[in-house]
Coordinates of C-alpha atoms in Angstrom, one line a residue:
M1 CA 43.3 26.8 147.8
K2 CA 46.9 26.9 147.9
I3 CA 49.6 24.2 148.6
E4 CA 50.6 26.0 151.4
E5 CA 47.3 25.6 153.1
L6 CA 46.5 22.5 152.6
K7 CA 49.9 21.9 154.3
Q8 CA 49.0 23.6 156.9
I9 CA 45.4 21.8 157.4
I10 CA 47.6 18.6 157.7
Q11 CA 50.0 19.7 159.7
T12 CA 48.0 21.4 162.3
Q13 CA 45.6 18.4 162.4
K14 CA 42.8 21.4 162.7
P15 CA 39.5 20.3 161.4
A16 CA 39.2 19.4 157.5
P17 CA 36.6 20.6 154.9
R18 CA 34.3 18.0 154.3
I19 CA 35.6 18.1 150.4
F20 CA 38.5 18.5 148.3
V21 CA 39.3 18.5 144.6
L22 CA 43.4 17.7 143.7
W23 CA 44.5 17.9 140.1
G24 CA 47.4 19.3 138.0
E25 CA 49.9 18.0 136.3
E26 CA 52.5 17.6 139.0
A27 CA 51.1 13.8 139.5
F28 CA 54.1 13.5 142.2
L29 CA 53.1 16.5 144.3
K30 CA 49.5 15.4 143.6
A31 CA 50.4 11.7 145.1
H32 CA 52.3 12.9 148.0
Y33 CA 49.3 15.4 149.4
K34 CA 46.4 12.9 148.6
K35 CA 48.4 9.8 150.6
Q36 CA 48.7 12.9 153.3
L37 CA 45.4 13.8 153.1
V38 CA 44.4 9.9 153.3
N39 CA 45.8 9.2 156.4
L40 CA 44.6 12.6 157.9
L41 CA 40.9 12.0 157.5
S42 CA 41.2 8.4 157.4
P43 CA 38.2 6.7 159.7
G44 CA 41.5 5.0 161.7
A45 CA 39.4 1.8 162.7
M46 CA 37.5 -0.5 160.4
E47 CA 38.6 0.7 157.2
E48 CA 37.5 -1.7 155.4
L49 CA 33.9 -0.4 155.8
N50 CA 34.0 3.0 156.3
I51 CA 36.8 4.2 153.3
F52 CA 35.2 4.0 149.6
H53 CA 37.2 3.8 146.0
F54 CA 35.4 4.8 142.8
E55 CA 37.6 4.6 139.8
G56 CA 36.8 6.5 136.6
K57 CA 33.5 8.3 135.3
A58 CA 30.9 4.6 135.4
Y59 CA 30.5 4.1 138.9
S60 CA 27.3 3.4 140.7
L61 CA 25.8 6.7 142.0
S62 CA 23.3 4.2 144.8
Q63 CA 26.2 3.1 145.8
V64 CA 27.2 6.4 146.6
D65 CA 24.6 7.2 147.8
E66 CA 24.4 4.4 150.3
A67 CA 27.8 5.1 151.8
I68 CA 27.3 8.7 152.4
E69 CA 23.8 8.2 154.3
S70 CA 24.7 5.0 156.1
L71 CA 26.4 5.9 159.9
P72 CA 30.2 5.0 160.2
V73 CA 30.6 1.4 161.8
M74 CA 33.0 1.3 164.5
A75 CA 34.6 4.8 163.7
D76 CA 34.1 8.4 164.1
R77 CA 33.9 9.3 160.5
K78 CA 33.3 8.3 156.8
L79 CA 35.8 8.6 153.4
L80 CA 35.1 8.8 149.8
L81 CA 37.6 8.4 147.7
F82 CA 37.6 9.3 143.2
T83 CA 40.1 8.9 140.6
D84 CA 39.3 10.7 137.6
S85 CA 35.6 11.1 137.8
F86 CA 35.8 14.2 135.2
I87 CA 32.7 15.5 136.7
F88 CA 34.4 19.0 136.7
K89 CA 34.4 19.6 133.1
P90 CA 30.9 20.4 131.9
D91 CA 31.7 19.6 128.3
G92 CA 30.4 16.0 128.0
R93 CA 32.4 14.8 125.3
T94 CA 35.6 14.8 127.6
G95 CA 33.9 15.3 131.2
A96 CA 31.4 13.2 132.9
K97 CA 27.7 12.7 132.3
A98 CA 24.7 15.4 133.0
E99 CA 23.9 12.8 134.9
Y100 CA 26.8 12.2 137.6
R101 CA 27.2 16.5 136.8
D102 CA 23.5 16.7 138.5
Y103 CA 24.1 15.0 141.2
W104 CA 27.3 15.9 142.7
A105 CA 25.6 19.5 142.1
E106 CA 23.1 19.0 144.5
R107 CA 24.9 16.1 146.7
L108 CA 27.9 18.6 147.5
K109 CA 25.3 20.7 149.1
D110 CA 24.2 17.8 151.6
I111 CA 27.8 16.0 152.8
P112 CA 27.0 15.0 156.5
D113 CA 29.7 16.1 159.1
Y114 CA 30.7 12.7 159.3
V115 CA 31.8 12.2 155.7
S116 CA 35.2 13.3 153.8
V117 CA 35.0 13.1 149.9
L118 CA 38.3 13.6 148.1
F119 CA 38.3 13.6 144.4
D120 CA 41.8 12.9 142.1
E121 CA 41.7 14.6 138.8
T122 CA 43.7 14.5 135.9
E123 CA 41.7 17.8 134.5
V124 CA 39.6 20.5 135.6
D125 CA 37.6 22.6 133.5
K126 CA 38.1 26.0 136.3
R127 CA 35.0 27.4 135.0
S128 CA 32.7 24.4 136.3
A129 CA 30.7 26.1 138.8
L130 CA 30.8 22.1 140.4
L131 CA 35.0 23.5 141.2
K132 CA 33.8 26.9 142.4
F133 CA 30.9 25.8 144.6
A134 CA 33.5 23.1 145.6
D135 CA 36.4 25.5 146.5
R136 CA 33.8 27.6 148.6
E137 CA 32.9 25.1 150.7
G138 CA 36.0 23.1 150.8
A139 CA 39.4 22.9 149.5
C140 CA 40.5 22.7 145.3
V141 CA 43.7 22.6 145.0
E142 CA 46.1 23.0 142.2
F143 CA 50.0 21.0 141.6
A144 CA 51.0 22.8 138.6
F145 CA 54.5 22.2 137.2
M146 CA 57.2 23.9 139.1
G147 CA 58.6 26.8 137.4
E148 CA 62.2 26.3 135.8
E149 CA 64.5 27.1 138.5
E150 CA 62.6 26.1 141.0
M151 CA 62.5 23.0 139.6
V152 CA 66.5 22.7 138.9
R153 CA 66.6 23.7 142.3
W154 CA 64.0 20.7 143.8
T155 CA 66.5 18.3 141.8
Q156 CA 69.8 19.1 143.4
R157 CA 68.3 19.0 146.3
L158 CA 66.8 15.4 145.6
F159 CA 70.4 14.2 144.7
S160 CA 71.5 15.7 147.7
N161 CA 69.2 13.9 150.1
L162 CA 70.4 10.7 148.0
G163 CA 73.8 11.5 148.6
K164 CA 75.3 12.6 146.1
K165 CA 76.0 16.3 144.0
L166 CA 74.5 17.3 141.0
D167 CA 75.6 20.8 139.5
L168 CA 73.5 23.2 138.5
A169 CA 74.1 23.1 134.7
N170 CA 73.6 19.1 135.1
A171 CA 70.6 19.7 136.7
R172 CA 68.9 21.7 134.2
Y173 CA 70.3 19.3 131.3
L174 CA 68.6 16.0 132.9
N175 CA 65.1 18.1 133.5
E176 CA 65.6 19.2 129.6
I177 CA 65.9 15.7 128.6
T178 CA 63.3 13.8 131.0
P179 CA 59.7 13.6 130.6
A180 CA 58.5 16.3 132.6
G181 CA 57.4 16.1 136.2
M182 CA 59.3 15.3 139.1
M183 CA 58.5 12.0 139.2
A184 CA 59.9 11.3 136.1
V185 CA 63.1 12.8 137.6
R186 CA 63.2 11.3 140.4
R187 CA 63.0 7.9 138.9
E188 CA 65.9 9.0 136.3
A189 CA 67.8 9.7 139.4
E190 CA 67.2 6.7 141.5
K191 CA 69.2 4.7 138.8
L192 CA 71.9 7.4 138.5
V193 CA 72.1 7.1 141.9
A194 CA 72.8 3.4 141.8
Y195 CA 74.9 3.8 138.4
S196 CA 77.3 5.7 140.4
G197 CA 78.4 4.0 143.2
E198 CA 80.7 5.6 145.9
R199 CA 81.2 8.3 143.9
E200 CA 79.9 11.3 144.7
E201 CA 79.5 13.7 141.9
I202 CA 77.3 12.9 138.8
T203 CA 78.5 13.8 135.9
R204 CA 77.0 14.9 131.7
A205 CA 78.7 11.7 130.8
D206 CA 76.4 9.2 133.4
I207 CA 73.0 11.4 132.2
D208 CA 74.1 10.1 128.4
L209 CA 74.7 6.8 129.1
L210 CA 71.5 6.1 131.5
V211 CA 69.3 8.3 130.8
T212 CA 67.2 8.1 127.6
P213 CA 65.8 11.7 125.7
T214 CA 62.1 11.1 125.1
V215 CA 61.1 10.6 121.5
E216 CA 59.3 14.1 121.4
G217 CA 62.6 15.5 122.9
R218 CA 64.8 13.6 119.9
V219 CA 61.9 14.0 117.0
F220 CA 62.1 18.2 118.2
D221 CA 65.7 18.7 116.6
M222 CA 64.7 16.7 113.4
V223 CA 62.2 18.9 112.9
A224 CA 64.3 21.8 113.1
A225 CA 66.3 20.1 110.9
M226 CA 63.5 20.0 108.3
L227 CA 62.3 23.0 108.7
H228 CA 66.1 24.6 107.9
K229 CA 65.9 22.1 105.2
Q230 CA 68.8 20.2 106.6
A231 CA 67.7 16.8 104.8
D232 CA 71.4 15.2 106.2
T233 CA 70.7 15.9 109.6
A234 CA 67.4 15.2 109.5
L235 CA 68.1 11.1 108.3
K236 CA 70.8 10.9 110.4
L237 CA 68.2 12.1 113.4
L238 CA 65.9 9.9 111.6
D239 CA 67.8 6.7 111.2
D240 CA 69.3 7.4 115.2
L241 CA 65.2 6.6 116.2
F242 CA 65.0 4.0 113.7
A243 CA 68.4 2.0 115.4
L244 CA 66.3 2.5 118.8
K245 CA 63.5 0.2 117.3
T246 CA 61.2 3.4 117.6
D247 CA 58.3 2.7 115.8
P248 CA 57.1 4.4 113.1
N249 CA 53.4 5.8 114.0
Q250 CA 55.3 7.3 117.1
I251 CA 57.7 9.3 115.4
L252 CA 55.0 10.5 113.3
A253 CA 53.0 10.9 116.5
A254 CA 55.6 12.9 117.6
I255 CA 56.4 15.1 115.0
I256 CA 52.8 16.5 114.8
Y257 CA 53.3 16.7 118.4
N258 CA 56.1 19.3 118.0
A259 CA 55.2 21.3 114.6
D260 CA 51.6 21.6 116.4
K261 CA 52.8 22.8 119.9
L262 CA 55.4 25.1 117.7
L263 CA 52.5 27.0 115.9
Q264 CA 50.7 27.3 118.5
T265 CA 53.2 28.4 120.3
K266 CA 53.6 30.9 118.0
L267 CA 50.4 32.5 117.6
L268 CA 49.7 32.9 121.1
V269 CA 53.3 34.4 121.2
G270 CA 52.1 37.0 118.6
G271 CA 49.0 37.3 120.6
G272 CA 51.5 38.3 123.8
A273 CA 51.1 35.5 125.7
D274 CA 53.6 35.0 128.6
K275 CA 55.9 31.3 129.3
G276 CA 53.6 30.8 131.8
Q277 CA 49.8 31.2 129.9
I278 CA 52.2 29.2 127.2
V279 CA 52.1 26.2 130.2
S280 CA 48.2 26.5 131.3
K281 CA 47.1 26.4 127.8
L282 CA 49.2 23.7 125.6
K283 CA 49.4 21.8 129.1
I284 CA 53.6 21.4 128.9
S285 CA 56.3 21.8 131.5
P286 CA 57.5 25.2 131.6
F287 CA 61.2 23.5 130.3
Q288 CA 59.5 22.9 127.1
A289 CA 57.6 26.0 126.9
S290 CA 61.4 27.9 127.2
K291 CA 61.9 25.9 124.1
F292 CA 59.0 26.3 121.9
M293 CA 58.9 29.8 122.5
R294 CA 62.5 30.0 121.1
D295 CA 62.3 27.9 118.2
S296 CA 58.9 28.7 117.1
A297 CA 60.7 32.1 116.8
K298 CA 63.2 31.3 113.9
Y299 CA 59.8 29.4 111.4
S300 CA 57.1 31.7 109.7
Q301 CA 53.3 30.4 110.4
E302 CA 53.3 29.6 106.9
Q303 CA 56.3 27.5 107.2
L304 CA 54.7 25.4 110.1
K305 CA 51.3 25.9 108.4
S306 CA 53.1 23.5 105.4
L307 CA 54.7 21.5 107.8
I308 CA 51.6 20.6 109.5
E309 CA 49.8 20.3 106.2
R310 CA 51.9 18.1 104.8
L311 CA 51.9 16.0 108.0
A312 CA 48.0 15.3 108.1
E313 CA 48.8 14.0 104.5
T314 CA 51.0 11.3 105.5
D315 CA 48.7 10.0 108.3
S316 CA 46.1 10.0 106.1
Y317 CA 48.5 7.9 103.8
I318 CA 49.2 6.0 106.6
K319 CA 46.0 4.7 107.6
S320 CA 44.7 3.9 104.2
N321 CA 47.8 2.3 102.3
S322 CA 49.6 -1.1 103.0
M323 CA 53.3 0.1 102.5
D324 CA 55.8 0.1 105.6
N325 CA 54.9 2.8 107.7
S326 CA 59.2 3.7 108.2
V327 CA 59.7 4.2 104.5
L328 CA 56.6 6.6 104.1
V329 CA 58.3 8.3 107.4
S330 CA 61.2 8.1 105.6
L331 CA 60.1 10.0 102.5
L332 CA 58.0 12.8 104.9
V333 CA 60.8 13.3 106.1
S334 CA 63.2 12.9 102.9
E335 CA 60.8 15.5 100.7
F336 CA 59.7 17.8 103.3
S337 CA 63.6 18.7 103.9

């Protein structure tokens, strides 16, 4: 089901499906529609006895059965809310245990008319037979990251609604240095609006002053310098991270993240993947995908594989050595550059 169809169900208040599955990277939108769905499906009376919350993979199936089979208390319906059940991931390592998936494979076929079930999932496997069944019998909605242009326009509207102006270039810049997603951008927008006071226009200087780029974003430039053998630039960027009290292990993890995504992007592009497929496959935002696609073209697979091998050696050495981790990371950056 598309978001527009879900919106129509909510707006028209027409009879809703009994099963909902919401998932996707865009947590802000997912939370927004989940709240509206809870309002729509709420029993409206004795909610403490008619709304049931289940968190994570390990909950009592007997309690679920009891919640479903017992009649609503002084109301027409009841609502069951599940958060990160992972039942739509058949992989037993990352998904729910088989007994939970088997339970729901049968249980979803027999949901009483007076019961609504809403699953709020971080991850699903779209190949899951259980997800396909839930989609046929109910409503499954993915909340993916917006495209770049759509996100930039949304950012400008957000500032306008907050009584401020943000031009196109600065809206794009804010998205490029902010953690992915609407929720992160909104948090930064609220900071910028509060700081600007009576001033109407939000400037690049405001953004640079108040918005701290992610460690991954800062390290992206450092990785580029390492690959281009620009030791002075790479070490200057590393010193900046140390000055910000960034943990050396976090820096190493960010270097590994960037190098891995660069290599995966290069392989995907070489295989004919477009930006949308890269966003979906690597679980990154469109802004990140553009950046990785642009920069991965500058390096050979051999360069990237060499860096990843060196990173693995450093990571292993850090775990087995008592040396100061900041020294080890500095040596890595210096030697590879």
